[in-house]
PDB file of C-alpha atoms in Angstrom:
ATOM      1  CA  MET A   1      95.049-133.126 111.765  1.00 55.00           C
ATOM      2  CA  ASN A   2      94.688-131.614 115.258  1.00 67.00           C
ATOM      3  CA  THR A   3      95.052-127.862 115.961  1.00 78.00           C
ATOM      4  CA  HIS A   4      98.694-127.993 117.201  1.00 77.00           C
ATOM      5  CA  THR A   5      99.688-130.040 114.045  1.00 83.00           C
ATOM      6  CA  THR A   6      97.951-127.579 111.739  1.00 93.00           C
ATOM      7  CA  GLN A   7      99.429-124.592 113.515  1.00 95.00           C
ATOM      8  CA  LEU A   8     103.028-126.039 113.455  1.00 96.00           C
ATOM      9  CA  ALA A   9     102.524-126.788 109.783  1.00 96.00           C
ATOM     10  CA  LEU A  10     101.486-123.127 109.021  1.00 97.00           C
ATOM     11  CA  CYS A  11     104.574-121.921 111.138  1.00 97.00           C
ATOM     12  CA  LYS A  12     106.785-124.065 109.036  1.00 98.00           C
ATOM     13  CA  ALA A  13     105.147-122.843 105.880  1.00 97.00           C
ATOM     14  CA  GLY A  14     105.956-119.388 107.117  1.00 97.00           C
ATOM     15  CA  ILE A  15     109.643-119.858 107.605  1.00 98.00           C
ATOM     16  CA  SER A  16     109.803-121.570 104.273  1.00 97.00           C
ATOM     17  CA  ALA A  17     108.238-118.556 102.598  1.00 98.00           C
ATOM     18  CA  TRP A  18     110.607-116.283 104.303  1.00 98.00           C
ATOM     19  CA  GLN A  19     113.650-118.241 103.311  1.00 98.00           C
ATOM     20  CA  GLN A  20     112.558-118.468  99.671  1.00 98.00           C
ATOM     21  CA  ALA A  21     111.851-114.871  99.590  1.00 98.00           C
ATOM     22  CA  PHE A  22     115.296-114.094 100.987  1.00 98.00           C
ATOM     23  CA  ASN A  23     117.107-116.433  98.655  1.00 97.00           C
ATOM     24  CA  ARG A  24     115.464-114.734  95.737  1.00 97.00           C
ATOM     25  CA  GLN A  25     116.437-111.335  97.243  1.00 98.00           C
ATOM     26  CA  ASP A  26     112.925-109.916  97.770  1.00 98.00           C
ATOM     27  CA  ALA A  27     113.201-107.883 101.015  1.00 98.00           C
ATOM     28  CA  GLN A  28     109.387-106.855 100.715  1.00 98.00           C
ATOM     29  CA  ALA A  29     108.345-110.577 100.634  1.00 98.00           C
ATOM     30  CA  CYS A  30     110.483-111.217 103.612  1.00 98.00           C
ATOM     31  CA  ALA A  31     108.828-108.367 105.551  1.00 98.00           C
ATOM     32  CA  GLN A  32     105.443-109.824 104.627  1.00 98.00           C
ATOM     33  CA  GLN A  33     106.290-112.810 106.767  1.00 98.00           C
ATOM     34  CA  TYR A  34     106.242-110.452 109.889  1.00 98.00           C
ATOM     35  CA  THR A  35     103.132-109.237 111.670  1.00 98.00           C
ATOM     36  CA  GLU A  36     102.446-105.459 110.939  1.00 97.00           C
ATOM     37  CA  HIS A  37     104.059-104.402 114.325  1.00 97.00           C
ATOM     38  CA  ALA A  38     106.669-107.136 114.764  1.00 98.00           C
ATOM     39  CA  THR A  39     109.982-106.517 116.635  1.00 98.00           C
ATOM     40  CA  MET A  40     113.228-107.818 115.158  1.00 98.00           C
ATOM     41  CA  LYS A  41     116.411-107.717 117.225  1.00 98.00           C
ATOM     42  CA  ALA A  42     119.354-108.421 115.032  1.00 98.00           C
ATOM     43  CA  SER A  43     122.717-108.418 116.946  1.00 97.00           C
ATOM     44  CA  PRO A  44     124.827-106.605 116.313  1.00 97.00           C
ATOM     45  CA  PHE A  45     122.790-104.369 114.026  1.00 96.00           C
ATOM     46  CA  GLY A  46     119.971-103.234 116.471  1.00 98.00           C
ATOM     47  CA  GLU A  47     116.294-103.477 116.956  1.00 98.00           C
ATOM     48  CA  PHE A  48     113.743-102.851 114.125  1.00 98.00           C
ATOM     49  CA  THR A  49     110.054-102.552 114.551  1.00 98.00           C
ATOM     50  CA  GLY A  50     107.287-102.912 111.886  1.00 98.00           C
ATOM     51  CA  ARG A  51     107.368-104.065 108.362  1.00 98.00           C
ATOM     52  CA  GLU A  52     108.848-100.856 106.883  1.00 98.00           C
ATOM     53  CA  GLN A  53     111.902-100.976 109.052  1.00 98.00           C
ATOM     54  CA  ILE A  54     112.308-104.798 108.863  1.00 98.00           C
ATOM     55  CA  ALA A  55     112.043-104.603 104.836  1.00 98.00           C
ATOM     56  CA  GLN A  56     114.814-101.850 104.993  1.00 98.00           C
ATOM     57  CA  PHE A  57     117.033-103.859 107.052  1.00 98.00           C
ATOM     58  CA  TRP A  58     116.605-106.983 104.873  1.00 98.00           C
ATOM     59  CA  GLN A  59     117.118-104.838 101.733  1.00 98.00           C
ATOM     60  CA  ASP A  60     120.337-103.473 103.174  1.00 97.00           C
ATOM     61  CA  ILE A  61     121.552-106.914 103.796  1.00 97.00           C
ATOM     62  CA  MET A  62     120.759-108.083 100.369  1.00 97.00           C
ATOM     63  CA  ASP A  63     122.428-104.997  98.951  1.00 97.00           C
ATOM     64  CA  GLN A  64     125.742-106.011 100.698  1.00 96.00           C
ATOM     65  CA  GLY A  65     125.718-109.280  98.750  1.00 96.00           C
ATOM     66  CA  PHE A  66     124.156-111.478 101.335  1.00 96.00           C
ATOM     67  CA  HIS A  67     122.172-114.543 100.169  1.00 95.00           C
ATOM     68  CA  SER A  68     121.631-118.346 100.205  1.00 96.00           C
ATOM     69  CA  VAL A  69     120.359-118.600 103.937  1.00 97.00           C
ATOM     70  CA  ASP A  70     119.860-122.059 105.308  1.00 96.00           C
ATOM     71  CA  TYR A  71     118.843-123.260 108.718  1.00 97.00           C
ATOM     72  CA  SER A  72     120.142-126.143 110.654  1.00 98.00           C
ATOM     73  CA  ASP A  73     119.459-127.767 114.070  1.00 98.00           C
ATOM     74  CA  VAL A  74     115.877-126.358 113.975  1.00 98.00           C
ATOM     75  CA  ASP A  75     113.752-126.761 116.950  1.00 98.00           C
ATOM     76  CA  TRP A  76     110.063-125.819 117.262  1.00 98.00           C
ATOM     77  CA  GLN A  77     108.427-125.446 120.682  1.00 97.00           C
ATOM     78  CA  PRO A  78     104.935-124.420 121.492  1.00 96.00           C
ATOM     79  CA  SER A  79     104.657-120.912 122.925  1.00 97.00           C
ATOM     80  CA  PRO A  80     102.576-120.289 126.168  1.00 95.00           C
ATOM     81  CA  GLU A  81     101.493-116.948 124.337  1.00 94.00           C
ATOM     82  CA  GLY A  82     100.225-119.075 121.396  1.00 94.00           C
ATOM     83  CA  GLY A  83     101.920-120.072 118.041  1.00 96.00           C
ATOM     84  CA  TYR A  84     105.355-121.616 118.018  1.00 98.00           C
ATOM     85  CA  ILE A  85     108.963-120.494 118.913  1.00 98.00           C
ATOM     86  CA  LEU A  86     111.703-121.681 116.511  1.00 98.00           C
ATOM     87  CA  THR A  87     115.421-121.732 117.409  1.00 98.00           C
ATOM     88  CA  SER A  88     118.211-122.740 115.124  1.00 98.00           C
ATOM     89  CA  LYS A  89     121.488-122.176 113.616  1.00 98.00           C
ATOM     90  CA  TRP A  90     121.811-120.426 110.354  1.00 98.00           C
ATOM     91  CA  THR A  91     124.271-119.829 107.516  1.00 98.00           C
ATOM     92  CA  MET A  92     124.569-117.460 104.464  1.00 97.00           C
ATOM     93  CA  ASN A  93     127.166-117.132 101.779  1.00 97.00           C
ATOM     94  CA  LYS A  94     129.031-114.637 103.910  1.00 95.00           C
ATOM     95  CA  ALA A  95     128.004-115.132 107.506  1.00 97.00           C
ATOM     96  CA  TYR A  96     126.777-117.455 110.092  1.00 98.00           C
ATOM     97  CA  GLY A  97     124.861-117.196 113.410  1.00 98.00           C
ATOM     98  CA  VAL A  98     121.954-118.334 115.386  1.00 98.00           C
ATOM     99  CA  VAL A  99     118.374-117.782 115.854  1.00 98.00           C
ATOM    100  CA  HIS A 100     117.787-117.101 119.526  1.00 98.00           C
ATOM    101  CA  LYS A 101     113.813-116.795 119.161  1.00 98.00           C
ATOM    102  CA  GLU A 102     111.479-116.536 116.253  1.00 98.00           C
ATOM    103  CA  HIS A 103     108.039-116.316 117.652  1.00 98.00           C
ATOM    104  CA  TRP A 104     105.543-117.449 114.921  1.00 98.00           C
ATOM    105  CA  VAL A 105     101.861-116.701 115.425  1.00 98.00           C
ATOM    106  CA  ILE A 106      98.811-117.342 113.290  1.00 97.00           C
ATOM    107  CA  GLU A 107      97.003-114.344 112.090  1.00 97.00           C
ATOM    108  CA  ALA A 108      93.368-113.866 111.237  1.00 96.00           C
ATOM    109  CA  ASP A 109      93.829-114.540 107.587  1.00 96.00           C
ATOM    110  CA  GLY A 110      95.139-118.043 108.599  1.00 95.00           C
ATOM    111  CA  HIS A 111      98.947-117.289 107.741  1.00 96.00           C
ATOM    112  CA  ALA A 112     101.697-117.741 110.170  1.00 98.00           C
ATOM    113  CA  ARG A 113     103.948-114.495 110.677  1.00 98.00           C
ATOM    114  CA  LEU A 114     106.697-113.558 112.913  1.00 98.00           C
ATOM    115  CA  ILE A 115     105.565-111.373 115.806  1.00 98.00           C
ATOM    116  CA  TYR A 116     109.245-111.495 117.212  1.00 98.00           C
ATOM    117  CA  ASP A 117     112.466-112.303 115.800  1.00 98.00           C
ATOM    118  CA  GLU A 118     115.809-112.394 117.543  1.00 98.00           C
ATOM    119  CA  PHE A 119     118.939-113.555 115.897  1.00 98.00           C
ATOM    120  CA  GLU A 120     122.643-112.933 116.040  1.00 98.00           C
ATOM    121  CA  VAL A 121     125.575-112.963 113.582  1.00 97.00           C
ATOM    122  CA  LEU A 122     128.388-115.005 115.079  1.00 98.00           C
ATOM    123  CA  GLY A 123     130.863-114.611 112.345  1.00 95.00           C
ATOM    124  CA  GLU A 124     131.880-114.196 108.728  1.00 93.00           C
ATOM    125  CA  LYS A 125     132.807-116.700 106.080  1.00 89.00           C
TER     126      LYS A 125
END
């Protein structure tokens, strides 16, 4: 496999790991799919920086009964800054929305993690 194919496969493994962690209600494992100092913009909730704040956000969402996230219309594009950008639609048991930008990068340990995540809740189910 060439470098781009390998990087994209790692990024796809990263989002899969995040989705599995969310669906088993493991906020800490979700946060581990972000870089140490990642930024997450979650509209309308606010902006969160770093794994600790991001883990707390996901725990709060889970505590409110949200689960069963799924992605559709997923698009991956190479980022000029390295890694890949994911855009998609998403649904959960109680809400749906859109991912405006997930920037996945390959870290020194060979794992892809989110350095930037921007998504929006468009409505409730």
